[in-house]
């Protein structure tokens, strides 16, 4: 039995405590935002937040995060009322197939919560562990920069144009 | 009595004058920056290889900056020193240095203008470099892109900010002079010693330092510290569970990993990456020399290594469980963490370097100091950019301090058959808070590639 706090709700779950958090989220809690890509901490598709920091849920046994605050992409907003990160990704049409996107959003969210005025270069660096096989990195970077501005309360027309961020 | 005091006074004056004469170095006249065409292409190429032996770029290139333009903050126990610009820029680099000025800097640690250089620049090793090699290095550096960039001023307290003080340091700790062959040894051994002790300056990291920041000659290559990493002993006290051999060391230095020892990480990854430019014969010479310093392993070590080999040949997965792992004990908690978070890679079917090392073989787990284990658990091994490389995710955000401590305790007992490190928790806290600074380097083979840790050009 493991007790997990996910997106503000507490769950008692009857599983082997060594089960990766990713499986618990997807199979037990039916939170299917986080994806399985590699299971080795190499792709970032499974990224969620634990106590405000981005972690690979595929490599995180559930027993290690008991009593800590877990947040998944479902915790950022709803379809009817998307949060700023989700809004920005929709606005920028940042998803191709979408497989990597939940992980990208969670890592970006962790960055912006720790550093609300993150520079474009900080965003690039922070997202380094997350891969996108479709290659939509440029839009993802734009979306995160947009989310940063939205979170800081800037309206669309006062936002600085997003500087070209270099290599894709 | 009066005579006596006059005598003392004269003696003091003579000593001071003597020291001043020793400390004072003349400026060497600036020159017009030499043309590229004045250097022989073959010499430039030779210099390029030598510069990678010297790992010059590691200090003289700031991550994300231009090659050799300096400005990298080098933290020392005494304060921060910024590396200098060694591009041929006439204003801010060494463009106006003659070859004589360059050679003097290497041989004596003195700037063109006569100032003493701080030993963060390892002139105590570079003094061994031959005139011909200095000539090649000079040719290489003087034909790089000139970059106008002045490094920030050093942040050192009085009196260390006074450069003549360094003359005193040299008087105490510095032996000047080019490498002298040991005729009792082979040519190969001598070549290795020349590279290791001279330009390669292995001892700068792998030898412990005294409180004045000088390498302790009595503990030569007995293990030191580098950028927040424990630089393992290269002498008899090597912690490698399977002792190094000429062949394994050669392969490790050549390819950045070896199946008996794992992959190079921390600042060593950059070293093996850089050594990629050397011919096999030089790498082999380095291995010959270092293995001779390590000496033949004791019978106990050899037997322990044999045991490990046996274990690994029959082991088809499965996790060792030490006797102390009673239910609920830290060791059993650590074992559960290992099983759930680490074993997928470290006890999997993927061979090294892309699969993780079996910890029976790990020098890090067998080491006397927990620092490298802490660094790797927290920060992992970032991927090299733009090429295939080993990688390990960091667990800083996943594991709490208690969990890391349990894990390390388990790894020590289960794999090295040694008690948990007593200082692991304190070091862990300091590493996590950033009080103890650790530089995090990607895998080998990076050559300070773009967007990674290195130069943009
Ligand atoms: S699935 Fe977790 S990092 Fe790839
Ligand atoms: S959008 Fe398809 S993997 Fe990134």
Coordinates of C-alpha atoms and ligand atoms in Angstrom, one line a residue:
Chain A
X1 CA 0.0 0.0 0.0
X2 CA 1.4 3.4 -1.0
X3 CA -0.1 6.8 -0.2
X4 CA 0.4 9.4 -2.9
X5 CA -0.6 13.0 -3.2
X6 CA -1.2 13.8 -6.8
X7 CA -2.5 17.1 -8.1
X8 CA -3.7 18.0 -4.6
X9 CA -5.7 14.8 -4.0
X10 CA -4.5 12.0 -1.7
X11 CA -4.7 8.4 -2.9
X12 CA -4.2 5.1 -1.1
X13 CA -3.0 2.7 -3.7
X14 CA -2.6 -1.0 -3.4
X15 CA 0.6 -1.7 -5.4
X16 CA 4.1 -2.9 -4.9
X17 CA 6.0 0.1 -3.5
X18 CA 8.8 -0.3 -6.0
X19 CA 6.4 0.2 -8.9
X20 CA 7.5 3.2 -11.1
X21 CA 5.5 6.3 -10.4
X22 CA 4.7 6.4 -14.2
X23 CA 2.8 3.1 -14.1
X24 CA 0.9 4.1 -11.0
X25 CA -0.2 7.4 -12.5
X26 CA -1.2 5.8 -15.8
X27 CA -2.6 2.4 -14.7
X28 CA -3.9 3.0 -11.3
X29 CA -4.9 6.7 -11.4
X30 CA -5.7 6.8 -15.1
X31 CA -3.7 10.0 -15.5
X32 CA -2.4 9.3 -19.0
X33 CA -0.7 12.6 -19.6
X34 CA 2.7 11.4 -18.7
X35 CA 4.0 8.9 -21.4
X36 CA 6.4 6.0 -21.5
X37 CA 9.2 6.6 -23.9
X38 CA 12.3 4.8 -22.9
X39 CA 12.0 3.8 -19.2
X40 CA 15.6 4.8 -18.8
X41 CA 15.5 8.5 -18.0
X42 CA 16.7 9.4 -21.4
X43 CA 13.8 11.0 -23.2
X44 CA 11.7 13.0 -20.7
X45 CA 8.3 11.8 -22.0
X46 CA 7.4 10.7 -18.5
X47 CA 8.4 14.0 -16.7
X48 CA 6.2 15.1 -13.8
X49 CA 6.8 17.4 -10.9
X50 CA 7.7 16.3 -7.4
X51 CA 7.9 19.0 -4.8
X52 CA 8.2 21.6 -7.6
X53 CA 11.0 19.9 -9.4
X54 CA 10.9 17.9 -12.7
X55 CA 11.6 14.2 -12.3
X56 CA 11.5 11.2 -14.7
X57 CA 8.5 9.3 -13.3
X58 CA 9.7 6.1 -15.1
X59 CA 12.7 5.9 -12.8
X60 CA 11.0 7.0 -9.7
X61 CA 9.7 4.1 -7.5
X62 CA 6.4 5.2 -5.9
X63 CA 7.8 4.5 -2.4
X64 CA 10.3 7.4 -2.8
X65 CA 7.6 10.0 -3.3
X66 CA 5.2 9.1 -0.5
X67 CA 4.1 12.3 1.3
X68 CA 5.5 14.5 -1.4
X69 CA 3.6 16.8 -3.7
X70 CA 3.2 15.2 -7.2
X71 CA 1.9 17.2 -10.1
X72 CA 1.1 16.0 -13.6
X73 CA 0.0 17.8 -16.7
X74 CA -3.6 17.2 -15.6
X75 CA -2.8 19.4 -12.7
X76 CA -1.9 22.4 -14.8
X77 CA -5.5 23.1 -16.0
X78 CA -8.5 21.5 -17.7
X79 CA -9.8 21.4 -21.2
X80 CA -12.3 24.1 -20.5
X81 CA -9.9 26.2 -18.4
X82 CA -6.3 25.5 -19.5
X83 CA -3.5 26.9 -17.4
X84 CA -1.0 29.4 -18.9
X85 CA 1.4 26.7 -19.9
X86 CA -1.2 24.8 -21.7
X87 CA -2.7 27.9 -23.3
X88 CA 0.7 28.9 -24.6
X89 CA 1.3 25.4 -26.1
X90 CA -2.1 25.6 -27.8
X91 CA -1.6 29.1 -29.1
X92 CA 1.8 28.2 -30.5
X93 CA 0.5 24.9 -31.9
X94 CA 3.6 23.4 -30.4
X95 CA 2.5 19.8 -30.6
X96 CA 3.0 17.5 -33.6
X97 CA 2.1 14.1 -32.4
X98 CA 2.0 15.3 -28.9
X99 CA 3.8 12.4 -27.3
X100 CA 6.6 14.5 -25.7
X101 CA 4.4 17.5 -24.9
X102 CA 3.2 16.6 -21.4
X103 CA 6.8 16.0 -20.3
X104 CA 8.0 19.2 -22.0
X105 CA 5.2 21.2 -20.2
X106 CA 6.1 19.8 -16.8
X107 CA 9.8 20.5 -17.1
X108 CA 9.0 24.0 -18.3
X109 CA 6.5 24.5 -15.5
X110 CA 9.1 23.5 -13.0
X111 CA 11.6 25.9 -14.5
X112 CA 9.1 28.8 -14.5
X113 CA 8.0 28.2 -10.9
X114 CA 11.6 28.4 -9.8
X115 CA 12.6 31.2 -12.1
X116 CA 9.6 33.2 -13.4
X117 CA 11.7 35.5 -15.5
X118 CA 13.8 32.7 -17.1
X119 CA 15.7 33.9 -20.2
X120 CA 15.2 32.1 -23.5
X121 CA 18.6 30.6 -23.0
X122 CA 17.5 29.2 -19.6
X123 CA 14.5 27.6 -21.2
X124 CA 16.7 25.9 -23.8
X125 CA 19.0 24.6 -21.2
X126 CA 16.3 23.4 -18.9
X127 CA 14.5 21.5 -21.6
X128 CA 17.7 19.7 -22.7
X129 CA 16.8 16.3 -21.1
X130 CA 13.5 16.2 -23.0
X131 CA 13.5 14.8 -26.6
X132 CA 10.9 15.4 -29.3
X133 CA 11.0 12.9 -32.0
X134 CA 8.9 15.0 -34.3
X135 CA 11.4 17.8 -34.1
X136 CA 9.0 20.6 -33.1
X137 CA 11.5 22.0 -30.6
X138 CA 11.4 25.5 -32.0
X139 CA 7.7 25.8 -31.4
X140 CA 8.1 24.2 -28.0
X141 CA 10.7 26.8 -27.0
X142 CA 8.4 29.6 -28.3
X143 CA 5.5 28.2 -26.4
X144 CA 7.4 28.1 -23.1
X145 CA 8.6 31.7 -23.6
X146 CA 5.0 32.6 -24.2
X147 CA 3.9 30.8 -21.1
X148 CA 6.5 32.8 -19.2
X149 CA 5.1 36.0 -20.4
X150 CA 1.5 35.0 -19.8
X151 CA 2.4 34.0 -16.2
X152 CA 3.9 37.4 -15.7
X153 CA 0.7 39.0 -16.7
X154 CA 1.8 40.4 -20.0
X155 CA -0.9 40.6 -22.6
X156 CA -0.3 39.4 -26.2
X157 CA 0.5 42.8 -27.7
X158 CA 2.9 43.9 -25.1
X159 CA 4.9 40.7 -25.4
X160 CA 8.3 41.0 -26.9
X161 CA 8.7 39.1 -30.1
X162 CA 10.4 35.8 -29.2
X163 CA 13.9 36.0 -30.3
X164 CA 15.2 33.4 -32.7
X165 CA 16.6 30.8 -30.3
X166 CA 19.3 29.5 -32.6
X167 CA 19.7 25.9 -33.7
X168 CA 16.6 23.7 -33.5
Chain B
X1 CA 76.5 44.0 21.2
X2 CA 76.0 46.9 18.8
X3 CA 78.1 45.0 16.3
X4 CA 75.8 42.0 16.7
X5 CA 72.7 44.1 15.8
X6 CA 74.5 45.7 12.9
X7 CA 75.3 42.2 11.7
X8 CA 71.7 41.1 12.0
X9 CA 70.6 44.2 10.1
X10 CA 73.0 43.5 7.3
X11 CA 71.9 39.9 7.2
X12 CA 68.3 41.0 6.9
X13 CA 69.1 43.5 4.2
X14 CA 71.1 40.9 2.3
X15 CA 68.2 38.4 2.5
X16 CA 65.7 40.9 1.4
X17 CA 67.9 42.0 -1.5
X18 CA 68.5 38.4 -2.4
X19 CA 64.7 37.6 -2.4
X20 CA 64.0 40.8 -4.4
X21 CA 66.6 39.7 -7.0
X22 CA 65.1 36.2 -7.1
X23 CA 61.5 37.6 -7.3
X24 CA 62.2 40.2 -9.9
X25 CA 61.8 39.1 -13.4
X26 CA 62.4 41.4 -16.4
X27 CA 59.7 42.2 -18.9
X28 CA 60.3 40.6 -22.3
X29 CA 59.8 43.2 -25.1
X30 CA 56.5 43.0 -26.9
X31 CA 56.7 42.0 -30.6
X32 CA 54.6 42.7 -33.6
X33 CA 52.1 39.8 -33.8
X34 CA 53.6 37.2 -36.1
X35 CA 51.9 36.3 -39.4
X36 CA 50.3 32.9 -39.7
X37 CA 52.6 32.3 -42.7
X38 CA 55.6 32.5 -40.5
X39 CA 54.7 29.2 -38.8
X40 CA 55.2 25.8 -40.4
X41 CA 51.9 23.9 -40.8
X42 CA 53.3 20.7 -39.5
X43 CA 54.5 22.5 -36.3
X44 CA 51.0 24.0 -35.9
X45 CA 49.5 20.6 -36.1
X46 CA 51.9 19.1 -33.6
X47 CA 51.0 22.0 -31.3
X48 CA 47.3 21.1 -31.6
X49 CA 48.0 17.6 -30.3
X50 CA 50.1 19.0 -27.5
X51 CA 47.5 21.5 -26.6
X52 CA 45.0 18.7 -26.1
X53 CA 47.5 16.8 -23.9
X54 CA 47.7 20.0 -21.9
X55 CA 43.9 20.2 -21.8
X56 CA 44.5 23.9 -22.3
X57 CA 41.0 24.5 -23.4
X58 CA 39.5 23.2 -20.2
X59 CA 40.6 26.3 -18.3
X60 CA 41.2 28.8 -21.0
X61 CA 37.8 28.4 -22.6
X62 CA 34.7 29.5 -20.8
X63 CA 31.7 27.3 -21.5
X64 CA 29.8 28.9 -24.3
X65 CA 32.6 31.3 -25.0
X66 CA 35.2 31.5 -27.7
X67 CA 38.1 29.0 -27.7
X68 CA 41.1 30.0 -25.6
X69 CA 39.7 33.5 -24.8
X70 CA 39.8 32.8 -21.1
X71 CA 37.6 34.2 -18.4
X72 CA 36.7 30.9 -16.8
X73 CA 36.3 31.3 -13.0
X74 CA 38.6 28.8 -11.4
X75 CA 37.6 28.4 -7.7
X76 CA 40.6 27.8 -5.4
X77 CA 40.6 27.6 -1.6
X78 CA 42.2 31.1 -1.6
X79 CA 39.7 32.9 -3.9
X80 CA 38.6 32.9 -7.5
X81 CA 41.1 33.1 -10.3
X82 CA 40.0 33.9 -13.9
X83 CA 41.8 32.2 -16.7
X84 CA 43.6 34.4 -19.2
X85 CA 43.1 35.0 -22.8
X86 CA 45.7 32.9 -24.7
X87 CA 44.4 33.8 -28.2
X88 CA 46.8 36.0 -30.3
X89 CA 44.8 39.1 -29.7
X90 CA 47.5 41.9 -29.3
X91 CA 45.6 43.8 -26.7
X92 CA 44.0 41.3 -24.4
X93 CA 45.7 38.0 -25.4
X94 CA 49.2 36.9 -26.1
X95 CA 49.5 38.4 -29.6
X96 CA 52.5 40.5 -28.6
X97 CA 54.3 37.7 -26.8
X98 CA 57.5 36.4 -28.4
X99 CA 58.3 32.7 -28.3
X100 CA 60.8 33.5 -25.6
X101 CA 58.1 35.0 -23.5
X102 CA 55.8 32.1 -24.1
X103 CA 58.5 29.6 -23.2
X104 CA 59.4 31.5 -20.1
X105 CA 55.8 31.4 -19.0
X106 CA 55.8 27.6 -19.4
X107 CA 59.2 27.0 -17.9
X108 CA 59.0 29.5 -15.0
X109 CA 55.4 30.7 -14.6
X110 CA 56.2 34.3 -15.4
X111 CA 54.1 36.6 -17.6
X112 CA 55.6 38.5 -20.5
X113 CA 55.7 41.7 -18.4
X114 CA 57.6 40.0 -15.6
X115 CA 54.7 39.3 -13.3
X116 CA 54.6 35.9 -11.5
X117 CA 51.7 33.7 -12.5
X118 CA 49.5 31.9 -10.1
X119 CA 50.1 28.2 -9.8
X120 CA 46.5 27.6 -10.9
X121 CA 48.4 27.7 -14.2
X122 CA 50.3 24.4 -13.6
X123 CA 53.8 25.7 -14.5
X124 CA 55.1 23.4 -11.8
X125 CA 54.4 20.7 -14.4
X126 CA 54.8 22.7 -17.6
X127 CA 58.4 23.5 -16.6
X128 CA 59.2 20.0 -17.8
X129 CA 58.0 20.6 -21.4
X130 CA 60.8 20.6 -23.9
X131 CA 61.8 23.6 -26.0
X132 CA 60.7 21.9 -29.2
X133 CA 57.2 21.2 -27.7
X134 CA 56.9 24.8 -26.5
X135 CA 57.7 26.0 -30.0
X136 CA 54.9 23.9 -31.4
X137 CA 52.4 25.0 -28.7
X138 CA 53.4 28.6 -29.5
X139 CA 52.9 28.1 -33.2
X140 CA 49.5 26.5 -32.5
X141 CA 48.2 29.2 -30.1
X142 CA 49.5 32.1 -32.2
X143 CA 47.5 30.9 -35.2
X144 CA 44.2 30.6 -33.4
X145 CA 41.4 33.2 -33.9
X146 CA 42.3 36.4 -32.0
X147 CA 39.6 37.3 -29.6
X148 CA 39.5 40.6 -27.9
X149 CA 38.3 39.8 -24.4
X150 CA 39.7 40.7 -21.0
X151 CA 39.0 38.3 -18.2
X152 CA 37.6 39.7 -14.9
X153 CA 40.1 40.6 -12.2
X154 CA 41.0 37.8 -9.9
X155 CA 39.2 37.8 -6.5
X156 CA 42.0 37.1 -4.1
X157 CA 42.5 38.6 -0.6
X158 CA 45.6 40.6 0.4
X159 CA 48.5 39.6 0.4
X160 CA 47.8 36.9 -2.2
X161 CA 46.8 39.6 -4.7
X162 CA 50.4 40.8 -4.7
X163 CA 52.2 38.8 -7.3
X164 CA 55.6 39.0 -5.8
X165 CA 54.3 36.8 -3.0
X166 CA 54.3 34.1 -5.5
X167 CA 58.0 34.2 -5.7
X168 CA 58.1 33.0 -2.2
X169 CA 55.8 30.2 -3.1
X170 CA 58.1 29.2 -5.9
X171 CA 61.1 29.4 -3.6
X172 CA 59.4 26.8 -1.4
X173 CA 57.7 24.5 -3.8
X174 CA 58.8 25.0 -7.4
X175 CA 61.6 23.0 -9.1
X176 CA 62.4 24.6 -12.4
X177 CA 63.8 22.6 -15.3
X178 CA 63.0 20.6 -18.4
X179 CA 62.3 16.8 -18.1
X180 CA 65.4 14.7 -17.6
X181 CA 65.4 11.1 -18.9
X182 CA 65.6 8.3 -16.4
X183 CA 68.2 6.2 -18.2
X184 CA 67.4 3.2 -16.1
X185 CA 63.9 3.1 -17.7
X186 CA 62.7 2.3 -21.2
X187 CA 62.1 5.0 -23.8
X188 CA 58.4 4.2 -23.6
X189 CA 58.4 4.8 -19.8
X190 CA 60.3 8.0 -20.2
X191 CA 57.9 9.3 -22.9
X192 CA 55.0 8.4 -20.6
X193 CA 56.6 10.2 -17.6
X194 CA 57.3 13.2 -19.8
X195 CA 53.6 13.4 -20.8
X196 CA 52.1 12.6 -17.4
X197 CA 54.3 14.8 -15.2
X198 CA 54.7 17.6 -17.8
X199 CA 52.2 18.8 -20.2
X200 CA 49.5 16.3 -19.1
X201 CA 49.8 17.7 -15.5
X202 CA 47.9 14.7 -14.1
X203 CA 49.2 15.4 -10.7
X204 CA 47.5 18.8 -10.7
X205 CA 44.3 16.9 -9.9
X206 CA 45.5 13.5 -8.8
X207 CA 48.0 14.6 -6.2
X208 CA 46.8 16.1 -2.9
X209 CA 47.8 19.7 -2.1
X210 CA 49.1 21.3 1.1
X211 CA 47.6 24.3 2.8
X212 CA 49.6 26.6 0.5
X213 CA 48.0 24.9 -2.5
X214 CA 51.2 23.1 -3.6
X215 CA 51.2 19.5 -4.5
X216 CA 52.6 17.3 -1.7
X217 CA 55.6 15.7 -3.2
X218 CA 55.6 12.9 -0.6
X219 CA 52.1 11.9 -1.8
X220 CA 52.7 12.1 -5.5
X221 CA 49.7 10.9 -7.5
X222 CA 48.1 9.6 -4.3
X223 CA 44.7 11.1 -5.2
X224 CA 43.6 14.7 -5.1
X225 CA 40.6 16.8 -5.9
X226 CA 39.4 18.4 -9.1
X227 CA 36.4 20.8 -9.6
X228 CA 34.5 19.1 -6.8
X229 CA 35.4 15.6 -7.8
X230 CA 37.7 13.1 -6.0
X231 CA 40.6 12.5 -8.4
X232 CA 41.5 8.9 -7.7
X233 CA 44.9 7.7 -6.7
X234 CA 47.2 6.7 -9.5
X235 CA 49.6 5.0 -7.3
X236 CA 49.6 1.9 -5.1
X237 CA 46.5 3.1 -3.3
X238 CA 44.3 3.0 -6.3
X239 CA 40.7 2.0 -5.3
X240 CA 39.9 0.1 -8.5
X241 CA 38.4 -3.2 -7.5
X242 CA 40.0 -4.9 -10.5
X243 CA 43.5 -3.5 -10.6
X244 CA 44.4 -1.5 -13.7
X245 CA 46.6 -3.1 -16.2
X246 CA 48.5 -1.6 -19.1
X247 CA 45.9 -2.8 -21.5
X248 CA 42.9 -1.6 -19.6
X249 CA 44.4 1.8 -18.9
X250 CA 45.3 2.2 -22.5
X251 CA 41.8 1.3 -23.6
X252 CA 40.2 3.6 -21.0
X253 CA 42.3 6.6 -22.0
X254 CA 41.8 5.8 -25.7
X255 CA 38.0 5.3 -25.7
X256 CA 36.9 7.0 -22.5
X257 CA 35.7 3.8 -20.8
X258 CA 36.7 0.3 -20.0
X259 CA 34.5 -2.7 -19.1
X260 CA 36.4 -3.3 -15.8
X261 CA 36.2 0.3 -14.7
X262 CA 33.3 2.1 -16.3
X263 CA 33.1 5.4 -18.1
X264 CA 35.2 8.5 -17.5
X265 CA 33.0 11.2 -15.8
X266 CA 33.4 14.5 -14.2
X267 CA 36.4 16.5 -15.4
X268 CA 38.1 13.2 -16.5
X269 CA 35.6 12.9 -19.3
X270 CA 37.1 15.9 -20.9
X271 CA 40.6 14.6 -20.4
X272 CA 39.9 11.3 -22.2
X273 CA 38.0 13.3 -24.8
X274 CA 41.0 15.4 -25.4
X275 CA 43.4 12.5 -25.5
X276 CA 41.6 11.3 -28.5
X277 CA 44.0 13.3 -30.6
X278 CA 47.1 11.5 -29.4
X279 CA 48.7 8.6 -31.3
X280 CA 48.3 5.2 -29.8
X281 CA 52.0 5.1 -29.0
X282 CA 51.7 8.1 -26.6
X283 CA 48.6 6.7 -24.9
X284 CA 50.5 3.4 -24.5
X285 CA 53.5 5.3 -23.0
X286 CA 51.2 7.0 -20.5
X287 CA 49.8 3.7 -19.5
X288 CA 53.2 2.2 -19.2
X289 CA 54.4 4.9 -16.9
X290 CA 51.2 5.0 -14.7
X291 CA 51.1 1.3 -14.3
X292 CA 54.7 1.3 -13.1
X293 CA 53.7 3.9 -10.5
X294 CA 50.8 1.7 -9.4
X295 CA 53.0 -1.3 -9.1
X296 CA 51.9 -4.9 -9.1
X297 CA 48.8 -5.4 -7.0
X298 CA 49.1 -7.1 -3.6
X299 CA 48.1 -10.8 -3.5
X300 CA 45.0 -9.8 -1.5
X301 CA 43.9 -7.3 -4.1
X302 CA 44.5 -9.7 -6.9
X303 CA 42.5 -12.4 -5.1
X304 CA 39.6 -10.0 -4.5
X305 CA 39.6 -9.1 -8.2
X306 CA 39.5 -12.8 -9.1
X307 CA 36.5 -13.2 -6.8
X308 CA 34.7 -10.3 -8.5
X309 CA 35.4 -11.8 -11.9
X310 CA 34.0 -15.2 -10.7
X311 CA 30.9 -13.5 -9.3
X312 CA 30.3 -11.6 -12.5
X313 CA 30.7 -14.6 -14.7
X314 CA 28.0 -16.5 -12.9
X315 CA 25.8 -13.6 -12.0
X316 CA 22.8 -13.3 -14.3
X317 CA 21.2 -10.3 -12.6
X318 CA 20.0 -10.4 -9.0
X319 CA 20.9 -8.0 -6.3
X320 CA 23.3 -8.8 -3.5
X321 CA 21.8 -8.6 -0.1
X322 CA 24.2 -8.0 2.8
X323 CA 23.7 -9.7 6.1
X324 CA 23.0 -6.4 7.8
X325 CA 20.0 -5.8 5.6
X326 CA 17.4 -6.6 8.2
X327 CA 13.8 -5.5 7.5
X328 CA 13.5 -1.7 7.9
X329 CA 17.2 -1.1 8.3
X330 CA 18.8 1.7 6.3
X331 CA 20.7 -1.0 4.3
X332 CA 17.5 -2.7 3.3
X333 CA 15.8 0.6 2.4
X334 CA 18.9 1.4 0.3
X335 CA 18.7 -2.0 -1.4
X336 CA 15.0 -1.4 -2.3
X337 CA 15.9 2.0 -3.8
X338 CA 18.8 0.4 -5.8
X339 CA 16.4 -2.4 -7.0
X340 CA 13.7 0.0 -8.0
X341 CA 15.6 2.9 -9.4
X342 CA 19.1 1.8 -10.4
X343 CA 19.0 -1.9 -11.3
X344 CA 17.3 -1.3 -14.7
X345 CA 20.5 0.1 -16.1
X346 CA 23.2 -1.1 -13.6
X347 CA 22.0 -4.7 -13.5
X348 CA 20.5 -4.9 -16.9
X349 CA 21.5 -6.8 -20.0
X350 CA 22.9 -3.8 -21.9
X351 CA 26.7 -3.8 -21.9
X352 CA 28.8 -0.7 -21.1
X353 CA 29.3 2.0 -22.0
X354 CA 25.6 2.5 -22.7
X355 CA 24.5 0.2 -19.9
X356 CA 25.6 1.0 -16.4
X357 CA 28.5 -0.5 -14.6
X358 CA 28.1 -3.4 -12.2
X359 CA 29.0 -1.8 -8.9
X360 CA 31.3 -4.6 -7.9
X361 CA 33.7 -3.0 -10.4
X362 CA 33.2 0.6 -9.4
X363 CA 36.1 2.6 -8.1
X364 CA 33.6 5.2 -7.0
X365 CA 31.8 2.8 -4.6
X366 CA 35.2 1.4 -3.4
X367 CA 36.7 4.9 -2.9
X368 CA 37.7 6.2 0.5
X369 CA 35.6 9.4 -0.2
X370 CA 31.9 9.5 -1.0
X371 CA 32.1 12.6 -3.1
X372 CA 32.0 11.1 -6.6
X373 CA 29.2 8.8 -5.6
X374 CA 27.2 11.8 -4.3
X375 CA 28.0 13.8 -7.5
X376 CA 26.9 11.0 -9.8
X377 CA 23.7 10.1 -7.9
X378 CA 22.7 13.8 -7.7
X379 CA 23.7 15.0 -11.1
X380 CA 24.1 11.9 -13.3
X381 CA 26.2 12.0 -16.4
X382 CA 24.8 14.5 -19.0
X383 CA 24.9 13.4 -22.6
X384 CA 27.5 14.8 -25.0
X385 CA 25.8 17.0 -27.5
X386 CA 25.4 16.0 -31.1
X387 CA 26.8 12.5 -30.8
X388 CA 26.2 9.1 -29.2
X389 CA 27.4 9.0 -25.6
X390 CA 26.8 7.3 -22.3
X391 CA 24.3 9.1 -20.2
X392 CA 22.8 8.8 -16.7
X393 CA 20.0 10.9 -15.3
X394 CA 20.6 12.7 -12.1
X395 CA 18.4 11.9 -9.1
X396 CA 18.7 15.2 -7.2
X397 CA 15.0 16.0 -7.6
X398 CA 13.9 12.4 -7.0
X399 CA 15.8 11.4 -3.9
X400 CA 15.8 13.1 -0.5
X401 CA 19.0 13.3 1.4
X402 CA 18.0 10.4 3.6
X403 CA 17.2 8.3 0.6
X404 CA 20.6 9.0 -1.0
X405 CA 22.3 8.2 2.3
X406 CA 20.5 4.9 2.5
X407 CA 21.3 4.1 -1.1
X408 CA 25.0 4.9 -0.7
X409 CA 25.2 2.8 2.5
X410 CA 23.7 -0.2 0.7
X411 CA 26.0 0.2 -2.3
X412 CA 29.0 0.3 0.0
X413 CA 28.1 -2.8 1.9
X414 CA 26.7 -4.9 -0.9
X415 CA 29.3 -4.1 -3.5
X416 CA 32.5 -3.0 -1.9
X417 CA 32.0 -4.9 1.4
X418 CA 32.9 -1.8 3.2
X419 CA 31.0 0.2 5.9
X420 CA 28.9 3.1 4.8
X421 CA 30.9 6.4 4.5
X422 CA 30.7 8.2 7.8
X423 CA 30.8 11.7 6.1
X424 CA 28.4 11.0 3.3
X425 CA 25.5 12.9 4.9
X426 CA 27.4 16.1 5.6
X427 CA 29.0 16.1 2.1
X428 CA 25.7 15.4 0.5
X429 CA 24.1 18.4 2.2
X430 CA 27.0 20.7 1.2
X431 CA 26.9 19.4 -2.4
X432 CA 23.2 19.8 -2.7
X433 CA 23.2 23.3 -1.3
X434 CA 26.0 24.4 -3.6
X435 CA 28.3 25.2 -0.6
X436 CA 30.6 22.6 -2.1
X437 CA 31.0 23.4 -5.7
X438 CA 30.9 20.6 -8.3
X439 CA 31.3 21.2 -12.0
X440 CA 29.1 18.9 -14.0
X441 CA 30.5 17.7 -17.2
X442 CA 29.0 15.7 -20.0
X443 CA 30.4 12.5 -21.3
X444 CA 33.6 12.1 -23.0
X445 CA 34.1 13.1 -26.6
X446 CA 32.6 16.5 -26.3
X447 CA 35.5 18.7 -27.4
X448 CA 33.6 21.5 -25.8
X449 CA 31.0 21.1 -28.5
X450 CA 28.4 23.8 -29.2
X451 CA 25.6 24.4 -26.9
X452 CA 27.1 22.0 -24.4
X453 CA 29.9 23.1 -22.1
X454 CA 32.1 24.6 -24.6
X455 CA 33.1 27.1 -27.2
X456 CA 30.7 28.4 -29.7
X457 CA 33.2 28.5 -32.5
Ligands
LIG1 S1 10.2 7.3 -20.3 FE1 11.1 8.3 -18.6 S2 12.7 9.4 -19.5 FE2 11.9 8.2 -21.2
LIG2 S1 5.5 16.3 -30.8 FE1 5.9 14.3 -31.4 S2 7.4 13.8 -30.0 FE2 7.3 15.9 -29.7

